[in-house]
mmCIF file of C-alpha atoms in Angstrom:
data_model
loop_
_atom_site.group_PDB
_atom_site.id
_atom_site.type_symbol
_atom_site.label_atom_id
_atom_site.label_comp_id
_atom_site.label_asym_id
_atom_site.label_seq_id
_atom_site.Cartn_x
_atom_site.Cartn_y
_atom_site.Cartn_z
ATOM 1 C CA MET A 1288 -22.166 -39.593 -25.146
ATOM 2 C CA THR A 1289 -18.386 -37.794 -24.621
ATOM 3 C CA VAL A 1290 -15.789 -38.540 -22.169
ATOM 4 C CA SER A 1291 -14.543 -35.425 -19.981
ATOM 5 C CA GLU A 1292 -11.118 -34.003 -20.513
ATOM 6 C CA ASN A 1293 -8.567 -33.478 -17.760
ATOM 7 C CA ARG A 1294 -8.959 -36.681 -15.309
ATOM 8 C CA ASN A 1295 -6.513 -39.047 -13.468
ATOM 9 C CA ILE A 1296 -5.884 -42.523 -14.635
ATOM 10 C CA ALA A 1297 -3.140 -44.955 -13.476
ATOM 11 C CA ILE A 1298 -2.653 -48.204 -15.658
ATOM 12 C CA VAL A 1299 -0.858 -51.005 -14.435
ATOM 13 C CA GLY A 1300 0.582 -53.417 -16.279
ATOM 14 C CA VAL A 1301 1.456 -51.611 -19.229
ATOM 15 C CA GLY A 1302 2.119 -53.202 -22.739
ATOM 16 C CA SER A 1303 2.352 -52.407 -26.378
ATOM 17 C CA LEU A 1304 -1.001 -53.393 -27.214
ATOM 18 C CA MET A 1305 -4.089 -52.851 -25.501
ATOM 19 C CA SER A 1306 -3.006 -50.821 -22.336
ATOM 20 C CA LYS A 1307 -0.918 -48.242 -24.676
ATOM 21 C CA SER A 1308 -4.011 -47.559 -27.016
ATOM 22 C CA LEU A 1309 -6.114 -47.108 -23.810
ATOM 23 C CA ALA A 1310 -3.376 -44.772 -22.740
ATOM 24 C CA VAL A 1311 -2.893 -42.954 -26.234
ATOM 25 C CA TRP A 1312 -6.763 -42.577 -26.675
ATOM 26 C CA LEU A 1313 -6.955 -40.766 -23.058
ATOM 27 C CA ALA A 1314 -4.072 -38.899 -23.655
ATOM 28 C CA SER A 1315 -6.046 -37.502 -26.924
ATOM 29 C CA LEU A 1316 -8.694 -36.196 -24.277
ATOM 30 C CA GLY A 1317 -6.166 -34.262 -22.225
ATOM 31 C CA TRP A 1318 -6.059 -36.914 -19.289
ATOM 32 C CA ASN A 1319 -3.129 -37.198 -16.943
ATOM 33 C CA ILE A 1320 -1.583 -40.688 -17.131
ATOM 34 C CA ALA A 1321 0.849 -42.667 -14.930
ATOM 35 C CA LEU A 1322 2.166 -45.958 -16.596
ATOM 36 C CA VAL A 1323 3.410 -48.645 -14.347
ATOM 37 C CA SER A 1324 4.893 -52.196 -15.599
ATOM 38 C CA ARG A 1325 8.321 -54.122 -14.887
ATOM 39 C CA SER A 1326 10.247 -53.223 -17.874
ATOM 40 C CA GLU A 1327 11.661 -49.499 -17.743
ATOM 41 C CA LYS A 1328 12.555 -49.407 -21.225
ATOM 42 C CA ASN A 1329 9.345 -50.485 -22.830
ATOM 43 C CA LEU A 1330 7.422 -47.935 -20.427
ATOM 44 C CA SER A 1331 9.760 -45.368 -21.855
ATOM 45 C CA ALA A 1332 9.126 -45.829 -25.400
ATOM 46 C CA ILE A 1333 5.116 -46.378 -24.763
ATOM 47 C CA ALA A 1334 5.582 -42.767 -22.475
ATOM 48 C CA ASP A 1335 6.860 -41.110 -25.538
ATOM 49 C CA GLU A 1336 4.142 -42.320 -27.909
ATOM 50 C CA VAL A 1337 1.489 -41.474 -25.235
ATOM 51 C CA ARG A 1338 3.230 -37.973 -24.866
ATOM 52 C CA HIS A 1339 3.004 -37.477 -28.510
ATOM 53 C CA ALA A 1340 -0.722 -38.051 -28.496
ATOM 54 C CA GLN A 1341 -1.492 -35.528 -25.538
ATOM 55 C CA LYS A 1342 -4.024 -32.908 -26.263
ATOM 56 C CA GLY A 1343 -2.697 -29.628 -24.908
ATOM 57 C CA LYS A 1344 0.674 -28.934 -23.317
ATOM 58 C CA ASN A 1345 -0.762 -29.437 -19.583
ATOM 59 C CA GLY A 1346 -1.714 -33.138 -19.388
ATOM 60 C CA LYS A 1347 0.917 -35.292 -17.477
ATOM 61 C CA VAL A 1348 2.507 -38.454 -18.611
ATOM 62 C CA VAL A 1349 4.557 -40.504 -16.294
ATOM 63 C CA TYR A 1350 5.824 -43.745 -15.850
ATOM 64 C CA ARG A 1351 7.355 -45.801 -13.091
ATOM 65 C CA ALA A 1352 8.859 -49.592 -13.393
ATOM 66 C CA ALA A 1353 7.701 -51.770 -10.580
ATOM 67 C CA ASP A 1354 6.918 -55.399 -9.892
ATOM 68 C CA ALA A 1355 2.924 -55.437 -9.331
ATOM 69 C CA SER A 1356 3.405 -59.002 -7.639
ATOM 70 C CA GLU A 1357 4.596 -57.285 -4.382
ATOM 71 C CA PRO A 1358 2.020 -55.750 -2.333
ATOM 72 C CA GLU A 1359 4.475 -52.981 -0.820
ATOM 73 C CA THR A 1360 5.969 -52.016 -3.859
ATOM 74 C CA LEU A 1361 2.589 -51.611 -5.777
ATOM 75 C CA LYS A 1362 0.961 -49.907 -3.118
ATOM 76 C CA ALA A 1363 3.886 -47.278 -2.757
ATOM 77 C CA THR A 1364 4.092 -47.181 -6.605
ATOM 78 C CA LEU A 1365 0.299 -46.102 -6.713
ATOM 79 C CA ASP A 1366 0.924 -43.476 -3.730
ATOM 80 C CA TRP A 1367 3.866 -42.072 -6.139
ATOM 81 C CA CYS A 1368 1.164 -42.050 -9.164
ATOM 82 C CA VAL A 1369 -1.235 -39.643 -7.124
ATOM 83 C CA GLN A 1370 1.672 -37.425 -6.182
ATOM 84 C CA GLN A 1371 3.035 -37.126 -9.653
ATOM 85 C CA LEU A 1372 -0.615 -36.499 -11.189
ATOM 86 C CA GLY A 1373 -1.536 -33.854 -8.626
ATOM 87 C CA GLY A 1374 -4.798 -35.393 -7.072
ATOM 88 C CA LYS A 1375 -6.516 -38.689 -6.522
ATOM 89 C CA LEU A 1376 -7.412 -41.110 -9.333
ATOM 90 C CA ASP A 1377 -10.582 -41.196 -11.596
ATOM 91 C CA VAL A 1378 -9.994 -44.539 -12.916
ATOM 92 C CA LEU A 1379 -7.522 -47.184 -11.814
ATOM 93 C CA SER A 1380 -6.969 -49.812 -14.662
ATOM 94 C CA TYR A 1381 -5.341 -53.078 -13.436
ATOM 95 C CA ASN A 1382 -4.015 -55.172 -16.449
ATOM 96 C CA ALA A 1383 -1.192 -57.011 -14.975
ATOM 97 C CA ALA A 1384 -0.328 -60.714 -15.890
ATOM 98 C CA ARG A 1385 2.235 -62.909 -17.160
ATOM 99 C CA VAL A 1386 1.256 -64.732 -20.160
ATOM 100 C CA ALA A 1387 3.467 -67.588 -20.835
ATOM 101 C CA LEU A 1388 2.673 -71.292 -22.119
ATOM 102 C CA SER A 1389 2.372 -73.914 -19.689
ATOM 103 C CA ASN A 1390 0.915 -77.342 -19.124
ATOM 104 C CA VAL A 1391 -0.672 -78.356 -16.170
ATOM 105 C CA THR A 1392 1.116 -81.670 -16.086
ATOM 106 C CA GLU A 1393 4.428 -79.676 -16.109
ATOM 107 C CA LEU A 1394 3.303 -76.561 -13.995
ATOM 108 C CA THR A 1395 5.366 -75.852 -11.264
ATOM 109 C CA VAL A 1396 4.433 -74.628 -7.864
ATOM 110 C CA ASP A 1397 6.834 -71.461 -8.204
ATOM 111 C CA GLU A 1398 5.330 -70.448 -11.608
ATOM 112 C CA LEU A 1399 1.816 -70.676 -10.365
ATOM 113 C CA ASP A 1400 2.655 -68.804 -7.020
ATOM 114 C CA GLN A 1401 4.456 -66.060 -9.119
ATOM 115 C CA ASP A 1402 1.298 -65.722 -11.534
ATOM 116 C CA PHE A 1403 -0.904 -65.872 -8.700
ATOM 117 C CA LYS A 1404 0.811 -62.822 -6.965
ATOM 118 C CA VAL A 1405 0.916 -60.915 -10.070
ATOM 119 C CA SER A 1406 -2.970 -61.473 -11.086
ATOM 120 C CA VAL A 1407 -4.652 -62.243 -8.055
ATOM 121 C CA VAL A 1408 -2.864 -60.426 -5.396
ATOM 122 C CA GLY A 1409 -2.214 -57.549 -7.179
ATOM 123 C CA THR A 1410 -5.715 -56.902 -8.031
ATOM 124 C CA LEU A 1411 -6.763 -57.270 -4.371
ATOM 125 C CA VAL A 1412 -4.164 -54.947 -3.488
ATOM 126 C CA ALA A 1413 -4.961 -52.045 -6.082
ATOM 127 C CA GLY A 1414 -8.560 -52.468 -5.318
ATOM 128 C CA GLN A 1415 -8.244 -52.069 -1.533
ATOM 129 C CA TRP A 1416 -5.900 -49.302 -2.079
ATOM 130 C CA PHE A 1417 -8.305 -47.253 -4.548
ATOM 131 C CA SER A 1418 -10.994 -47.782 -1.922
ATOM 132 C CA ASN A 1419 -9.042 -46.528 0.676
ATOM 133 C CA GLY A 1420 -9.139 -42.854 0.017
ATOM 134 C CA ASN A 1421 -7.320 -42.609 -3.143
ATOM 135 C CA ALA A 1422 -10.171 -42.389 -5.530
ATOM 136 C CA LYS A 1423 -11.942 -39.048 -6.777
ATOM 137 C CA VAL A 1424 -15.289 -39.412 -5.143
ATOM 138 C CA ASP A 1425 -16.213 -35.381 -5.732
ATOM 139 C CA ARG A 1426 -18.072 -35.417 -8.645
ATOM 140 C CA ILE A 1427 -20.509 -38.351 -7.486
ATOM 141 C CA ALA A 1428 -23.203 -35.543 -6.858
ATOM 142 C CA GLU A 1429 -23.147 -34.692 -10.587
ATOM 143 C CA GLY A 1430 -23.464 -38.502 -11.398
ATOM 144 C CA GLU A 1431 -19.576 -39.193 -11.891
ATOM 145 C CA TRP A 1432 -17.816 -42.097 -10.517
ATOM 146 C CA PRO A 1433 -14.467 -43.287 -10.096
ATOM 147 C CA LEU A 1434 -13.858 -46.395 -11.902
ATOM 148 C CA PHE A 1435 -11.825 -49.547 -11.120
ATOM 149 C CA LEU A 1436 -11.241 -51.552 -14.492
ATOM 150 C CA VAL A 1437 -9.927 -55.071 -14.236
ATOM 151 C CA THR A 1438 -9.293 -56.514 -17.690
ATOM 152 C CA GLY A 1439 -9.850 -60.211 -18.486
ATOM 153 C CA GLY A 1440 -11.251 -62.578 -20.884
ATOM 154 C CA VAL A 1441 -12.991 -66.022 -20.835
ATOM 155 C CA LEU A 1442 -10.407 -68.322 -19.309
ATOM 156 C CA ASP A 1443 -12.290 -68.418 -16.336
ATOM 157 C CA LYS A 1444 -15.125 -70.317 -18.651
ATOM 158 C CA VAL A 1445 -13.006 -71.953 -21.233
ATOM 159 C CA PRO A 1446 -9.723 -72.838 -19.982
ATOM 160 C CA GLU A 1447 -6.700 -73.550 -22.349
ATOM 161 C CA GLN A 1448 -4.578 -76.528 -22.110
ATOM 162 C CA THR A 1449 -1.566 -74.329 -23.280
ATOM 163 C CA LEU A 1450 -2.166 -71.737 -20.870
ATOM 164 C CA ALA A 1451 -2.699 -73.415 -17.495
ATOM 165 C CA SER A 1452 -1.226 -70.928 -15.312
ATOM 166 C CA LEU A 1453 -3.099 -67.807 -16.921
ATOM 167 C CA SER A 1454 -6.210 -69.778 -16.894
ATOM 168 C CA CYS A 1455 -6.160 -70.511 -13.319
ATOM 169 C CA VAL A 1456 -5.312 -67.196 -11.952
ATOM 170 C CA LYS A 1457 -7.449 -65.097 -14.629
ATOM 171 C CA SER A 1458 -10.243 -67.178 -12.980
ATOM 172 C CA ALA A 1459 -9.411 -66.272 -9.313
ATOM 173 C CA SER A 1460 -8.743 -62.552 -10.383
ATOM 174 C CA GLN A 1461 -12.123 -62.261 -12.399
ATOM 175 C CA THR A 1462 -13.907 -63.685 -9.328
ATOM 176 C CA LEU A 1463 -12.132 -61.185 -7.067
ATOM 177 C CA SER A 1464 -13.147 -58.384 -9.432
ATOM 178 C CA ARG A 1465 -16.653 -59.460 -9.251
ATOM 179 C CA LEU A 1466 -16.589 -59.260 -5.573
ATOM 180 C CA PHE A 1467 -15.261 -55.876 -5.747
ATOM 181 C CA ALA A 1468 -17.960 -55.040 -7.758
ATOM 182 C CA LYS A 1469 -20.764 -55.791 -5.124
ATOM 183 C CA ASP A 1470 -18.799 -54.053 -2.364
ATOM 184 C CA LEU A 1471 -17.089 -51.228 -3.669
ATOM 185 C CA PRO A 1472 -20.182 -48.982 -4.823
ATOM 186 C CA GLU A 1473 -21.809 -49.151 -1.278
ATOM 187 C CA LYS A 1474 -18.467 -49.033 0.666
ATOM 188 C CA ALA A 1475 -16.464 -46.727 -1.083
ATOM 189 C CA ASN A 1476 -18.442 -45.108 -4.024
ATOM 190 C CA ILE A 1477 -16.390 -46.831 -6.733
ATOM 191 C CA LEU A 1478 -17.770 -48.898 -9.803
ATOM 192 C CA VAL A 1479 -16.324 -51.876 -11.055
ATOM 193 C CA GLY A 1480 -15.787 -52.474 -14.640
ATOM 194 C CA MET A 1481 -14.129 -55.683 -16.330
ATOM 195 C CA PRO A 1482 -13.358 -55.584 -19.882
ATOM 196 C CA LEU A 1483 -13.513 -59.316 -21.231
ATOM 197 C CA ILE A 1484 -11.627 -60.141 -24.394
ATOM 198 C CA SER A 1485 -12.387 -63.638 -25.717
ATOM 199 C CA GLY A 1486 -9.589 -64.059 -28.263
ATOM 200 C CA ARG A 1487 -5.778 -63.226 -28.674
ATOM 201 C CA VAL A 1488 -4.451 -59.287 -29.158
ATOM 202 C CA VAL A 1489 -1.643 -59.472 -31.165
ATOM 203 C CA SER A 1490 -0.158 -56.744 -33.766
ATOM 204 C CA PRO A 1491 -1.675 -56.501 -37.048
ATOM 205 C CA GLY A 1492 1.762 -58.275 -38.536
ATOM 206 C CA ASP A 1493 1.153 -61.473 -36.487
ATOM 207 C CA SER A 1494 -0.019 -64.783 -38.189
ATOM 208 C CA GLU A 1495 -2.578 -64.790 -35.455
ATOM 209 C CA TYR A 1496 -3.853 -61.116 -35.989
ATOM 210 C CA ASN A 1497 -7.718 -61.130 -36.192
ATOM 211 C CA PRO A 1498 -9.325 -57.687 -36.841
ATOM 212 C CA LYS A 1499 -12.252 -58.408 -34.465
ATOM 213 C CA PHE A 1500 -9.481 -58.143 -31.512
ATOM 214 C CA ASP A 1501 -7.660 -54.952 -33.051
ATOM 215 C CA THR A 1502 -6.668 -52.954 -29.722
ATOM 216 C CA GLU A 1503 -8.355 -49.775 -31.503
ATOM 217 C CA LYS A 1504 -11.683 -51.688 -31.924
ATOM 218 C CA ILE A 1505 -11.484 -52.973 -28.233
ATOM 219 C CA ILE A 1506 -10.671 -49.435 -27.010
ATOM 220 C CA SER A 1507 -13.936 -48.022 -28.736
ATOM 221 C CA GLU A 1508 -16.071 -51.072 -28.195
ATOM 222 C CA VAL A 1509 -15.211 -52.350 -24.810
ATOM 223 C CA PHE A 1510 -13.296 -49.558 -22.572
ATOM 224 C CA LYS A 1511 -14.986 -46.438 -23.922
ATOM 225 C CA PRO A 1512 -18.540 -47.488 -22.794
ATOM 226 C CA PHE A 1513 -17.470 -47.586 -19.525
ATOM 227 C CA PHE A 1514 -15.700 -44.208 -19.332
ATOM 228 C CA GLU A 1515 -18.961 -42.932 -20.729
ATOM 229 C CA ASP A 1516 -21.155 -44.737 -18.333
ATOM 230 C CA ARG A 1517 -19.167 -43.691 -15.271
ATOM 231 C CA GLU A 1518 -20.020 -39.913 -15.715
ATOM 232 C CA ASN A 1519 -23.751 -40.594 -16.512
ATOM 233 C CA GLN A 1520 -24.718 -42.576 -13.274
ATOM 234 C CA CYS A 1521 -27.045 -40.234 -11.636
ATOM 235 C CA ASP A 1522 -28.830 -42.974 -10.100
ATOM 236 C CA GLY A 1523 -26.022 -44.471 -8.354
ATOM 237 C CA LYS A 1524 -24.948 -47.923 -9.553
ATOM 238 C CA THR A 1525 -28.359 -48.532 -11.141
ATOM 239 C CA GLY A 1526 -28.178 -49.576 -14.821
ATOM 240 C CA TRP A 1527 -24.221 -50.034 -14.576
ATOM 241 C CA THR A 1528 -22.734 -52.798 -16.703
ATOM 242 C CA VAL A 1529 -19.910 -54.845 -14.801
ATOM 243 C CA GLU A 1530 -18.919 -56.772 -17.910
ATOM 244 C CA ARG A 1531 -18.269 -55.976 -21.285
ATOM 245 C CA ILE A 1532 -16.947 -58.656 -23.714
ATOM 246 C CA LEU A 1533 -15.738 -58.623 -27.105
#
């Protein structure tokens, strides 16, 4: 199966690994891409790489620094993405999270609260915003559905002692995503996909690098099937796979 060109996506929580690889792949297909993260410096460098991969001259790559833990800021930023891309989104990808070492005996309330806002409140706000008239539903009759992608892993089932806060908030975020997956197809004509990565994603030069979790492999084997299948849903959500794990 192939993935159509000239579609719109906003990626919230853009880093230098998985989400950048997703953006580069979609840019090679001529997609219009909005990148959102907290660090403007990092975003600028990533945006340059994505533009370099862009197919043709008409595709748009825009970026904006924003704090996804602030609901009003996140909604305003997503509104900006739609304006800049010149139309509603075909796909909204939520990847925002703070990855930091923490132990449950030392974790502070403030740390957990902040991580909860980024991973859980942000997912809620993004999903509700997308379902409130911001998803492109014009092609559903042709079998092409808009898609809300929320990345995750297996911390909800196998929490790590050294990642106490992340384990807690990812569990909540993935539960929220599963609830969205039950409601959004009927209420908003939006499919929900959860790309779940069961190991650490690091650069090839890192001592913990595992080729199984190479970013290009992740995009090819976990993300790409969501994009292919969302365009082949002539029977609605029948047969749709919500969770894919690597």
